[in-house]
CSV table of C-alpha atoms in Angstrom, one decimal:
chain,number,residue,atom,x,y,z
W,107,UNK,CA,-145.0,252.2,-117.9
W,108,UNK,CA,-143.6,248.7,-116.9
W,109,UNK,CA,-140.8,250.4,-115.6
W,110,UNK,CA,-142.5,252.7,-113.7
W,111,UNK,CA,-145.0,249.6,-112.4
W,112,UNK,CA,-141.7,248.0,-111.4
W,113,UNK,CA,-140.2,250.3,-110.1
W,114,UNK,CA,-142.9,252.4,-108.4
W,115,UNK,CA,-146.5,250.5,-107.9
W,116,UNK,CA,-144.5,247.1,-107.4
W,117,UNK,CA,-141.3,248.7,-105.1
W,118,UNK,CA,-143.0,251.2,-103.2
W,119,UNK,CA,-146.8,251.9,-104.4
W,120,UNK,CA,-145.8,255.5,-105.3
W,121,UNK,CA,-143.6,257.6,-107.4
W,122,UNK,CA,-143.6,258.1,-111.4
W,123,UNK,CA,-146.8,256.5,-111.7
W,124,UNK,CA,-149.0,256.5,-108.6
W,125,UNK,CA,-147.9,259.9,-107.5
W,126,UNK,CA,-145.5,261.1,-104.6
W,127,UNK,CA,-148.8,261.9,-103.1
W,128,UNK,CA,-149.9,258.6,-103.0
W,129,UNK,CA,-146.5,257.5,-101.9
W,130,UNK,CA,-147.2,259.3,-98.1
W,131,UNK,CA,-150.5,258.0,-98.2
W,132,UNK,CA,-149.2,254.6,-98.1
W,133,UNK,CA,-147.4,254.8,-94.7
W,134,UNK,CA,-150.4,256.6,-92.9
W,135,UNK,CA,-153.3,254.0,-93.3
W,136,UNK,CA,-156.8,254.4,-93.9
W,137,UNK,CA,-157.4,257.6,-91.7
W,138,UNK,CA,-154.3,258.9,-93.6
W,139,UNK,CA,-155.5,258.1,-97.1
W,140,UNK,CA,-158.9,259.3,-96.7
W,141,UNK,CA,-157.5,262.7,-95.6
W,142,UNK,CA,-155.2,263.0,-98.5
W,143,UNK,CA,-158.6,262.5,-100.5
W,144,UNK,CA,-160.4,265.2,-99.1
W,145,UNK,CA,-156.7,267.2,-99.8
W,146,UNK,CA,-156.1,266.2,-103.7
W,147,UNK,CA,-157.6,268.3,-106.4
W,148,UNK,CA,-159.8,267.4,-108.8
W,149,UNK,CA,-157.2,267.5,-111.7
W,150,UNK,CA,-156.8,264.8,-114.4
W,151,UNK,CA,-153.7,263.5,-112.8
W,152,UNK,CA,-154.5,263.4,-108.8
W,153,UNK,CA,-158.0,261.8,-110.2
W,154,UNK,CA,-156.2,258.9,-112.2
W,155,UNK,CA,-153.7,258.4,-109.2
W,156,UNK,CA,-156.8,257.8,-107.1
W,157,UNK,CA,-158.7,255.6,-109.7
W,158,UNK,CA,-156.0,253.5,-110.0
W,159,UNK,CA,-155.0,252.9,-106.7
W,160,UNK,CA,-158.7,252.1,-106.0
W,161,UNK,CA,-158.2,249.4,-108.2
W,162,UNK,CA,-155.3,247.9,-106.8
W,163,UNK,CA,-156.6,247.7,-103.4
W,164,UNK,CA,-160.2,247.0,-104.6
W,165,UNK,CA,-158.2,243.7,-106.1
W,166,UNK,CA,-155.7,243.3,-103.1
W,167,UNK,CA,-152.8,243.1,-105.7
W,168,UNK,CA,-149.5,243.1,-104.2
W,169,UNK,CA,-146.0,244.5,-104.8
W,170,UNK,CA,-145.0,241.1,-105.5
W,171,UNK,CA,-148.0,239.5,-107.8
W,172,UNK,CA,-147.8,242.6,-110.0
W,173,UNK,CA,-143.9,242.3,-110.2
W,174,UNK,CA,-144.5,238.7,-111.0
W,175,UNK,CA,-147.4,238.8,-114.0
W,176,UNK,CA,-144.9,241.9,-115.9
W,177,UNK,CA,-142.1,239.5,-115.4
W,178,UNK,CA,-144.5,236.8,-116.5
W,179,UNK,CA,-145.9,238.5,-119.9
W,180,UNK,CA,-142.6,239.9,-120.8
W,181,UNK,CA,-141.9,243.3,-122.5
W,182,UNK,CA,-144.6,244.2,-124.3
W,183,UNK,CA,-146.8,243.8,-120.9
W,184,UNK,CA,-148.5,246.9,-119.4
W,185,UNK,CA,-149.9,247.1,-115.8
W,186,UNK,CA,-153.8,246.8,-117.6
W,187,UNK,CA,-152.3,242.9,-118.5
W,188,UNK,CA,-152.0,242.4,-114.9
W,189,UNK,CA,-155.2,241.6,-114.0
W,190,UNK,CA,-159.0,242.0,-115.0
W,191,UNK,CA,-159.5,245.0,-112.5
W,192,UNK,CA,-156.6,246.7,-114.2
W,193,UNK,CA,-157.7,246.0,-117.7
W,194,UNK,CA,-161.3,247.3,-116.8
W,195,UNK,CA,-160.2,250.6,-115.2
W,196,UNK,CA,-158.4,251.1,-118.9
W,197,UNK,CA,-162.0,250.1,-120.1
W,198,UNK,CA,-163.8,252.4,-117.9
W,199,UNK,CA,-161.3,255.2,-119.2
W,200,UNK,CA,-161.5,254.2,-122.9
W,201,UNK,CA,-165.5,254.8,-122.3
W,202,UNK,CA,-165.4,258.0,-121.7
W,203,UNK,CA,-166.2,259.4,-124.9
W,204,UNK,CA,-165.3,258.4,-128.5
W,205,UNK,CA,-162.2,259.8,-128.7
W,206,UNK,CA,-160.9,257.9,-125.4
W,207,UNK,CA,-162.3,255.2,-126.9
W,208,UNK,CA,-160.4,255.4,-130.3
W,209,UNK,CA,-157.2,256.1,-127.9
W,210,UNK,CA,-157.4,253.1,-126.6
W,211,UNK,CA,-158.5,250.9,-129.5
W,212,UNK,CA,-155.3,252.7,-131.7
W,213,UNK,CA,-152.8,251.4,-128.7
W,214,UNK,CA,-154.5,248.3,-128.7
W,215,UNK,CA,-154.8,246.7,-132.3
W,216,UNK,CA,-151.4,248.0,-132.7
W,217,UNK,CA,-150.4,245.7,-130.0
W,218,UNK,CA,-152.2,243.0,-131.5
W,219,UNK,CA,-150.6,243.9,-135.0
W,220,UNK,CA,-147.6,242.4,-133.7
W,221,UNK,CA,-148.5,239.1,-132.3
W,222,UNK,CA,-147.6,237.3,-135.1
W,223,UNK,CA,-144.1,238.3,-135.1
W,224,UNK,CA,-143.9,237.7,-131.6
W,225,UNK,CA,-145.6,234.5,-131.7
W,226,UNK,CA,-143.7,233.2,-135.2
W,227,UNK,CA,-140.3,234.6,-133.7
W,228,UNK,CA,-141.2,232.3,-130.7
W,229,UNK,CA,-141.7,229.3,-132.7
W,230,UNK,CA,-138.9,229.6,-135.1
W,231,UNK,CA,-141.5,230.2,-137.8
W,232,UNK,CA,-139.7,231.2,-140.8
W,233,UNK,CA,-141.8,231.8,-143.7
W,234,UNK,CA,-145.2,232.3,-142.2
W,235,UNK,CA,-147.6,234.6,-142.8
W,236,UNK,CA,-151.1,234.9,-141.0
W,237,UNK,CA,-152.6,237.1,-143.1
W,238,UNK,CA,-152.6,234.7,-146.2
W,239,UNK,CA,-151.0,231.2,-144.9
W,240,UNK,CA,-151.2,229.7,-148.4
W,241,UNK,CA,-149.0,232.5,-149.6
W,242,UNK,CA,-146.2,232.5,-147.2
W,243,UNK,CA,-146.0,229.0,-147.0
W,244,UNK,CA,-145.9,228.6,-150.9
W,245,UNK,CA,-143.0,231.0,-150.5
W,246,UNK,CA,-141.1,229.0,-147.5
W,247,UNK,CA,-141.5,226.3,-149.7
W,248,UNK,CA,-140.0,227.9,-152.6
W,249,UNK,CA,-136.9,229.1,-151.0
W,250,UNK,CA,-136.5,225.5,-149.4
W,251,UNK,CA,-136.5,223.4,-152.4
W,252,UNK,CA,-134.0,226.0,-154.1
W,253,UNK,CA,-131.8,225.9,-151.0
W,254,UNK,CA,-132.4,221.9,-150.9
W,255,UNK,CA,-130.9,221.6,-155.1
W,256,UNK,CA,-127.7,221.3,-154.2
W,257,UNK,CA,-127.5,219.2,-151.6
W,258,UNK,CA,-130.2,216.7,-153.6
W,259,UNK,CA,-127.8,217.1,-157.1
W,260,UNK,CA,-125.1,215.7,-154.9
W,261,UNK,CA,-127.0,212.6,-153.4
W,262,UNK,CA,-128.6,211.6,-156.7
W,263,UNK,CA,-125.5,211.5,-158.6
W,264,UNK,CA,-124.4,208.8,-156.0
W,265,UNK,CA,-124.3,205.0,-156.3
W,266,UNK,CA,-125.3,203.1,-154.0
W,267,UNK,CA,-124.4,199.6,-152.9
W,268,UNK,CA,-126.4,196.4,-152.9
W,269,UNK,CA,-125.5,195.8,-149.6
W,270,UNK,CA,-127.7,192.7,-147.7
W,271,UNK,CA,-129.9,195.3,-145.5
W,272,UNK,CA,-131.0,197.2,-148.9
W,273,UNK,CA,-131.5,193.7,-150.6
W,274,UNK,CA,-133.7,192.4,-147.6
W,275,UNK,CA,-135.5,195.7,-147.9
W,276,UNK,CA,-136.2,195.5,-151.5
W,277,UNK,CA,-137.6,192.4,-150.8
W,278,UNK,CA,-140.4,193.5,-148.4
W,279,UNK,CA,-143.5,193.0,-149.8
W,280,UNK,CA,-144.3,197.1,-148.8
W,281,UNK,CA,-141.3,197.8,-150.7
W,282,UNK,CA,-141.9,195.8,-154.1
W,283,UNK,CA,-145.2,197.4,-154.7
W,284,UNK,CA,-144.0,200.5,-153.8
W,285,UNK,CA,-140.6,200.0,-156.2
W,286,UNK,CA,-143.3,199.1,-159.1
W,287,UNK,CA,-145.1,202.5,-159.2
W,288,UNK,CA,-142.1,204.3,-158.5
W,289,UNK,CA,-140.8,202.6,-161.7
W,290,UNK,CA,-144.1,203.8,-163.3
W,291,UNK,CA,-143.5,207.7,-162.2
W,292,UNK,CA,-139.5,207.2,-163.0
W,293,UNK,CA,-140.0,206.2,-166.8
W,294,UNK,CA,-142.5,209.2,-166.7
W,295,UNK,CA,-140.0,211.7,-165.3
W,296,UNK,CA,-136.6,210.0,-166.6
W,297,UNK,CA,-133.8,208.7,-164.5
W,298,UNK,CA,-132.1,205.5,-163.6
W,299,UNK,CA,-133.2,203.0,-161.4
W,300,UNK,CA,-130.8,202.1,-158.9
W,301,UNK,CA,-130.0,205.6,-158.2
W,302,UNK,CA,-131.0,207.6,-154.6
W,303,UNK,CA,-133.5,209.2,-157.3
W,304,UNK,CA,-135.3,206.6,-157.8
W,305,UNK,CA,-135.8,205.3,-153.9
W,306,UNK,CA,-136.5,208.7,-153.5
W,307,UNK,CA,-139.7,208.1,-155.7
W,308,UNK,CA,-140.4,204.6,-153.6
W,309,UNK,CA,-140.1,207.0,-150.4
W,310,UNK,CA,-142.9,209.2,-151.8
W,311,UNK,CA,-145.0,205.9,-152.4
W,312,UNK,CA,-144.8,204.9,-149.0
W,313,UNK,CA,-145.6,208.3,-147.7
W,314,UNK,CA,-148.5,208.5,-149.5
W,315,UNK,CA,-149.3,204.7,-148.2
W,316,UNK,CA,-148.7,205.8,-144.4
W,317,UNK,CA,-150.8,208.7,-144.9
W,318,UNK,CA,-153.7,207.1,-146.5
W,319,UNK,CA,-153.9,204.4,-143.5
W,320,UNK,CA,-153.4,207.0,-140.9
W,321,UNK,CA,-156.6,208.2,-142.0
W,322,UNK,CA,-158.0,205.6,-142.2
W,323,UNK,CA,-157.7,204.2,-138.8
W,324,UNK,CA,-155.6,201.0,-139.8
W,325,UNK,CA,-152.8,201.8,-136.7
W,326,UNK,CA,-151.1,198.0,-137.3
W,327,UNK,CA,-150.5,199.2,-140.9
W,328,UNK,CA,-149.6,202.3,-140.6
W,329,UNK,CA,-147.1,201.6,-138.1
W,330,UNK,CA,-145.3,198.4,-140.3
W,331,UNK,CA,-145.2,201.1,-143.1
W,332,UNK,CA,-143.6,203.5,-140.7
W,333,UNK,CA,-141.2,201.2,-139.8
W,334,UNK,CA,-140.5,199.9,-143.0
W,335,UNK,CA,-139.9,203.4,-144.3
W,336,UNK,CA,-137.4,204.5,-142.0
W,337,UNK,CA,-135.3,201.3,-141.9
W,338,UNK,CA,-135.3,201.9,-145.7
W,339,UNK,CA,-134.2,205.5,-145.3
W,340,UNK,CA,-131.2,204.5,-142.3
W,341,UNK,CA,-130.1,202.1,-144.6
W,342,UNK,CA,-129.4,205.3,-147.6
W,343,UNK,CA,-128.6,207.5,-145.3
W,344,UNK,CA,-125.7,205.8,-144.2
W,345,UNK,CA,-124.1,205.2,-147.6
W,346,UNK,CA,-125.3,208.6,-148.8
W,347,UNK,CA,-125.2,211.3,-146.1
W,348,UNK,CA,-126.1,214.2,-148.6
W,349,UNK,CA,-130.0,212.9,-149.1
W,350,UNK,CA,-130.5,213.0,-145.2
W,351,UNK,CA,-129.2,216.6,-145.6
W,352,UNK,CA,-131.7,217.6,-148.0
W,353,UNK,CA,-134.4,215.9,-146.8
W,354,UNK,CA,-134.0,218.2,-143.4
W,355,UNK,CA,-133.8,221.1,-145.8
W,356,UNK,CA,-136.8,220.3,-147.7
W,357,UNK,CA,-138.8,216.8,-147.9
W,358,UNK,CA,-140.9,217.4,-151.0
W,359,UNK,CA,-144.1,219.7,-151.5
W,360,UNK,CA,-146.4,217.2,-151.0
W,361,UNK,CA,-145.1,215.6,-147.8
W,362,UNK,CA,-144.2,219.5,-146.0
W,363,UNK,CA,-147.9,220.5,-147.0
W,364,UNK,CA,-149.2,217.4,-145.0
W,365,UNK,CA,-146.9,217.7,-142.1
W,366,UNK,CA,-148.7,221.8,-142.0
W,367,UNK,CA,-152.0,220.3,-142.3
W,368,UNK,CA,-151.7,217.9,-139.6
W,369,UNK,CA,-150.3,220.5,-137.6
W,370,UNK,CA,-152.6,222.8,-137.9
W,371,UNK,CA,-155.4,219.9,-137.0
W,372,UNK,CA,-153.8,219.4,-133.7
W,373,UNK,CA,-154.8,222.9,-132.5
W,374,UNK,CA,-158.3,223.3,-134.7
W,375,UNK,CA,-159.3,219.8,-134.7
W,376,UNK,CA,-158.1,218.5,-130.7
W,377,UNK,CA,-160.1,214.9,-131.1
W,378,UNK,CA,-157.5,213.8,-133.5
W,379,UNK,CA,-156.1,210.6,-132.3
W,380,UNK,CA,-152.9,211.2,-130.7
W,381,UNK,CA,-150.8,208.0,-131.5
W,382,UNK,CA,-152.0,209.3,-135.8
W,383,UNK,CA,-149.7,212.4,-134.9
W,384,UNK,CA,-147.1,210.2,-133.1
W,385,UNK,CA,-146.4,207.7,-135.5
W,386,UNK,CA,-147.1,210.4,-138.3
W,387,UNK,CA,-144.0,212.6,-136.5
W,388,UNK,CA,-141.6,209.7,-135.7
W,389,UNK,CA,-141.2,209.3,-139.3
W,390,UNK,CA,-140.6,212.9,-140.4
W,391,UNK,CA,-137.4,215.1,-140.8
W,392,UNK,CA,-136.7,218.7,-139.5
W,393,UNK,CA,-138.2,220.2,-142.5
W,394,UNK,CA,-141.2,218.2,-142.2
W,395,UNK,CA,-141.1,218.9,-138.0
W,396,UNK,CA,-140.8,222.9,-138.7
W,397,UNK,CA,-144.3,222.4,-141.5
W,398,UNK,CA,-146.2,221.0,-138.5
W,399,UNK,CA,-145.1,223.6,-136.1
W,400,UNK,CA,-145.8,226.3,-139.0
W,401,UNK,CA,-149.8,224.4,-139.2
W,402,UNK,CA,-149.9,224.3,-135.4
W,403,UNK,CA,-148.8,228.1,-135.6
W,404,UNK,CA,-151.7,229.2,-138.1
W,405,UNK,CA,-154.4,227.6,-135.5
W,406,UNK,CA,-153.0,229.0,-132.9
W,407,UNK,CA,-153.0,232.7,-134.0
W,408,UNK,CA,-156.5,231.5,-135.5
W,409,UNK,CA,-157.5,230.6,-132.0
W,410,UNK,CA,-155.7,233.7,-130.1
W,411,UNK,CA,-157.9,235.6,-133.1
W,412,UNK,CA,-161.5,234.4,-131.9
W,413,UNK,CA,-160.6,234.8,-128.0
W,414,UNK,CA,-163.6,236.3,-126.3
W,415,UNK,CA,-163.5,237.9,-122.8
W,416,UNK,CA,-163.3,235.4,-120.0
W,417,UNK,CA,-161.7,232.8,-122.2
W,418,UNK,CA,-158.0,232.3,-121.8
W,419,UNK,CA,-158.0,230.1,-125.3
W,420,UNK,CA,-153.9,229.8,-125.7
W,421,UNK,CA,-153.2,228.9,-122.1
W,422,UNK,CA,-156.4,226.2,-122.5
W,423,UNK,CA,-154.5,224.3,-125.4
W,424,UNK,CA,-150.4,225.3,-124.2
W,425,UNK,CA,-151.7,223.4,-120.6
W,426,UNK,CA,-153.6,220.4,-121.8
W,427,UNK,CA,-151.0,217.6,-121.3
W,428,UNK,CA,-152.5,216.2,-125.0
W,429,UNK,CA,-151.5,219.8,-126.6
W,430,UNK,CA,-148.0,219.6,-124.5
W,431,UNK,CA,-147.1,216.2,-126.2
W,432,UNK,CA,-147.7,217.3,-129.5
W,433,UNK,CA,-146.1,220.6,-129.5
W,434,UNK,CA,-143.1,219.4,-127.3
W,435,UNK,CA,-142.4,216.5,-130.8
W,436,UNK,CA,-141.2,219.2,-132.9
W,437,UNK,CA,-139.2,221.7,-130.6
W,438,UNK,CA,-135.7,220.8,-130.5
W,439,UNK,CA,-135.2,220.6,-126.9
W,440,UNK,CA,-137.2,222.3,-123.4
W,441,UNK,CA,-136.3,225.3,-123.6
W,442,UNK,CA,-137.7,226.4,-127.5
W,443,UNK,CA,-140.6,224.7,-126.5
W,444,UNK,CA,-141.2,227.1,-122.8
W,445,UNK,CA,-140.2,229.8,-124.7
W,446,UNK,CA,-142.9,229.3,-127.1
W,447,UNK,CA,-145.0,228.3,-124.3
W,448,UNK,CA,-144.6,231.5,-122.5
W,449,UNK,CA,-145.0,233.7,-125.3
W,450,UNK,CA,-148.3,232.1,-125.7
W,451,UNK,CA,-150.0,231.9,-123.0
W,452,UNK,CA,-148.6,236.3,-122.9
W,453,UNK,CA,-150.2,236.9,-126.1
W,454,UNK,CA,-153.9,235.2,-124.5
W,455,UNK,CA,-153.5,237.6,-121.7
W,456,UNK,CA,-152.7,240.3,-124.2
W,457,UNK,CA,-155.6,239.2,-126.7
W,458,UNK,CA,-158.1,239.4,-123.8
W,459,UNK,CA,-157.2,242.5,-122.5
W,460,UNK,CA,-157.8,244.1,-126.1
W,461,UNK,CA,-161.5,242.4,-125.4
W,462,UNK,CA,-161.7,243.7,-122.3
W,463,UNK,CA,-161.0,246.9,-122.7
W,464,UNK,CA,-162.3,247.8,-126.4
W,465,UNK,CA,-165.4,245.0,-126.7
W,466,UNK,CA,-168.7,244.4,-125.8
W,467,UNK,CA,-172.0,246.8,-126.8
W,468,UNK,CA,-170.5,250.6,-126.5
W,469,UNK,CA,-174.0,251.6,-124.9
W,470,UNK,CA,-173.8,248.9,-122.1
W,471,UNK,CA,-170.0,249.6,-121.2
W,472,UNK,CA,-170.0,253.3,-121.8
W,473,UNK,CA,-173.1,252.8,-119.2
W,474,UNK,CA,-171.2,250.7,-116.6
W,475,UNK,CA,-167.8,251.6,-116.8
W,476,UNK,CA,-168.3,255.2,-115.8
W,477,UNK,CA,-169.7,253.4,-112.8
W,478,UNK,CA,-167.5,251.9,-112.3
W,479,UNK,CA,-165.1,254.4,-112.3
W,480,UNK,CA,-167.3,256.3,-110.0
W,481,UNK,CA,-167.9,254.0,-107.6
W,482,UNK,CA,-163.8,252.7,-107.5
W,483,UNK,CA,-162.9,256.0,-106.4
W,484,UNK,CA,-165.4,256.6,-104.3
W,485,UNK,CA,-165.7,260.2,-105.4
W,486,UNK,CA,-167.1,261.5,-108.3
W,487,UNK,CA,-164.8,261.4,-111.2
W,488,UNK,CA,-163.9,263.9,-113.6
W,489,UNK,CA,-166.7,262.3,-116.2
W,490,UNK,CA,-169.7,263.5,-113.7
W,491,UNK,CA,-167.8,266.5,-112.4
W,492,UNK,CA,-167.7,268.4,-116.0
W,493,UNK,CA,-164.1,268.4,-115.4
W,494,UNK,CA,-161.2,267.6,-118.3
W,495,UNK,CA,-162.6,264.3,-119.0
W,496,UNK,CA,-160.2,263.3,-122.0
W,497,UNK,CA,-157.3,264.4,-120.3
W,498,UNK,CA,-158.5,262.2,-116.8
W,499,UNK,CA,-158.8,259.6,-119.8
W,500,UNK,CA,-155.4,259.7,-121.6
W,501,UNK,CA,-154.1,260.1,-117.8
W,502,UNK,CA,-155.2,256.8,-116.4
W,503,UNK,CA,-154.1,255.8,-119.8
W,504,UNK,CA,-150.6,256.4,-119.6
W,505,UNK,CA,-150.6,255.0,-116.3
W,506,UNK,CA,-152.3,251.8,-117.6
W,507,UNK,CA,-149.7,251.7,-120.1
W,508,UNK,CA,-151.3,253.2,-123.1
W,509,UNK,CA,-149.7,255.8,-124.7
């Protein structure tokens, strides 16, 4: 159908899916058109031709806007998505009866089956699952601290100088207290002191240290911790290249669990204080980064779930500038981030339309969508003329892009 919108209702307002019909109408004006009227039968097809292009001119779409918004929403975008004329000409036909209805809804939620995928593919979102979060992620997890083993075996069986910038660290007051109840959890767990293992353990400290005065509201603190940590972490990193490896592989249960939470807070919970989330993502590695976007993921789709007609809730958070700084932190570069831009703000479109077409109380749109239809058309549609009225139905269906 977007193929046939593109090609016929977008290049020439006629052909495959307006009608050749139609397509003379076009070049003979309004005298013209309502003469072809009086002339079409009352068939299924000619009727959808006419209801449909009633709605396009009833809206004033052109060639070009209806081009643009298929272009816009991608592949899986039908000419209902266009706009809310369209999508309520596919509700007027999915009111019909109940079995136009059920049509419709089948088409629809099987759409909508598929936004996850679309959105996580969007994302990079390896490892989620919307149906049970907890579940995939546990899984992600799983896989990443078996992929990580390696790459941690190697960086803990590695020495590591006393050079002056570890010694000064060591001596930070952050550091010490950290160093004491990583000694604590070491002798609990076994391994030697001065190994990556161990500063391993004083990184978890800290982390837990940042986190608890991020909540808290102590910025100063948070941010000297912040700082502290990473200097720590350069300083390793450089004589050991194999922990920075796995830490961008997998950064701990604990701390990726966090990273999903917060995440997931800057979509559900949007009075969060941004420079918490700043701070909190200057300090993280890629695995960490991918956790937040996986969180930030899960209220999305959670969002996109609860969208009611006349709300456009994915293009609401994707265009606040405060939603745009925090996403834009843990895409790699502009164009991962537009991508997963676009494919959101598609999906809203997408998620409303499903509204649109299949919501509401089925007395009240039964009741004023065959109006509708009636009135669009200006004639009186195969629903009041005891015509075919399912096959008028899954006609302006297939034209709408449900099939």
């Amino acid at each position: 159908v977007k193929e046939g919108a593109t090609g016929a209702v977008v290049g020439g307002v006629g052909g495959p899916v307006l009608g050749t019909t139609l397509k003379l109408a076009v070049g003979l004006g309004k005298a013209g058109w309502n003469a072809i009227q009086r002339m079409l039968t009352n068939t299924s097809e000619k009727e959808a031709e006419r209801i449909l292009r009633a709605a396009i001119d009833a809206e004033d779409l052109t060639p070009e806007f209806i081009r643009g918004e298929l272009e816009r929403l991608g592949p899986e975008a039908a000419l209902m998505d266009v706009s809310e004329g369209m999508a309520r000409t596919a509700r007027g036909a999915a009111a019909i009866d109940h079995k136009s209805h059920g049509i419709a809804s089948s088409f629809l939620k099987q759409r909508q089956a598929g936004q996850v995928g679309r959105l996580t593919e969007a994302a990079g979102g390896e490892g989620f699952d919307a149906e049970n979060f907890s579940r995939g992620f546990s899984r992600w997890l799983r896989s990443k601290s078996t992929a990580a083993s390696g790459a941690y075996d190697e960086a803990y069986s590695a020495a590591l100088e006393a050079t002056d910038g570890l010694l000064e660290l060591m001596n930070r007051p952050s550091v010490k207290s950290a160093m004491q109840v990583a000694a604590k959890n070491m002798a609990e767990e076994g391994g030697n002191m001065g190994d990556v293992r161990f500063f391993q353990a004083v990184k978890e400290e800290l982390d837990d240290r940042i986190g608890e005065a991020l909540r808290a509201g102590r910025k100063n603190e948070a941010r000297r911790l912040i700082a502290t940590k990473n200097a720590l972490l350069e300083e390793i990193d450089a004589q050991v290249p194999a922990y920075k490896e796995a830490r961008n592989i997998f950064a701990g249960e604990a701390q990726l669990k966090d990273a999903a939470e917060m995440g997931y807070e800057v979509i559900s919970k949007p009075s969060k204080d941004l420079w918490v989330i700043e701070d909190t993502l200057s300090a993280v590695g890629e695995s960490e980064q991918h956790a937040f976007r996986q969180g930030a993921l899960r209220g999305i789709v959670d969002k996109l779930d609860k969208t009611r007609e006349g709300r456009n809730v994915a293009q609401t958070m994707i265009d606040s500038n405060r939603a745009r700084q925090l996403l834009r932190m843990v895409f790699p570069d502009d164009a991962s981030f537009r991508r997963f831009v676009d494919t959101a703000e598609a999906e809203s479109t997408f998620s409303q339309t499903k509204n649109v077409v299949t919501g509401g109380s089925p007395t009240s749109r039964i009741d004023s969508d065959k109006e509708t239809l009636r009135n669009a058309t200006g004639v009186a549609a195969a629903v009041s003329q005891g015509g075919d009225a399912i096959s008028l139905a899954v006609r302006l269906f297939k034209e709408l892009g449900i099939n």
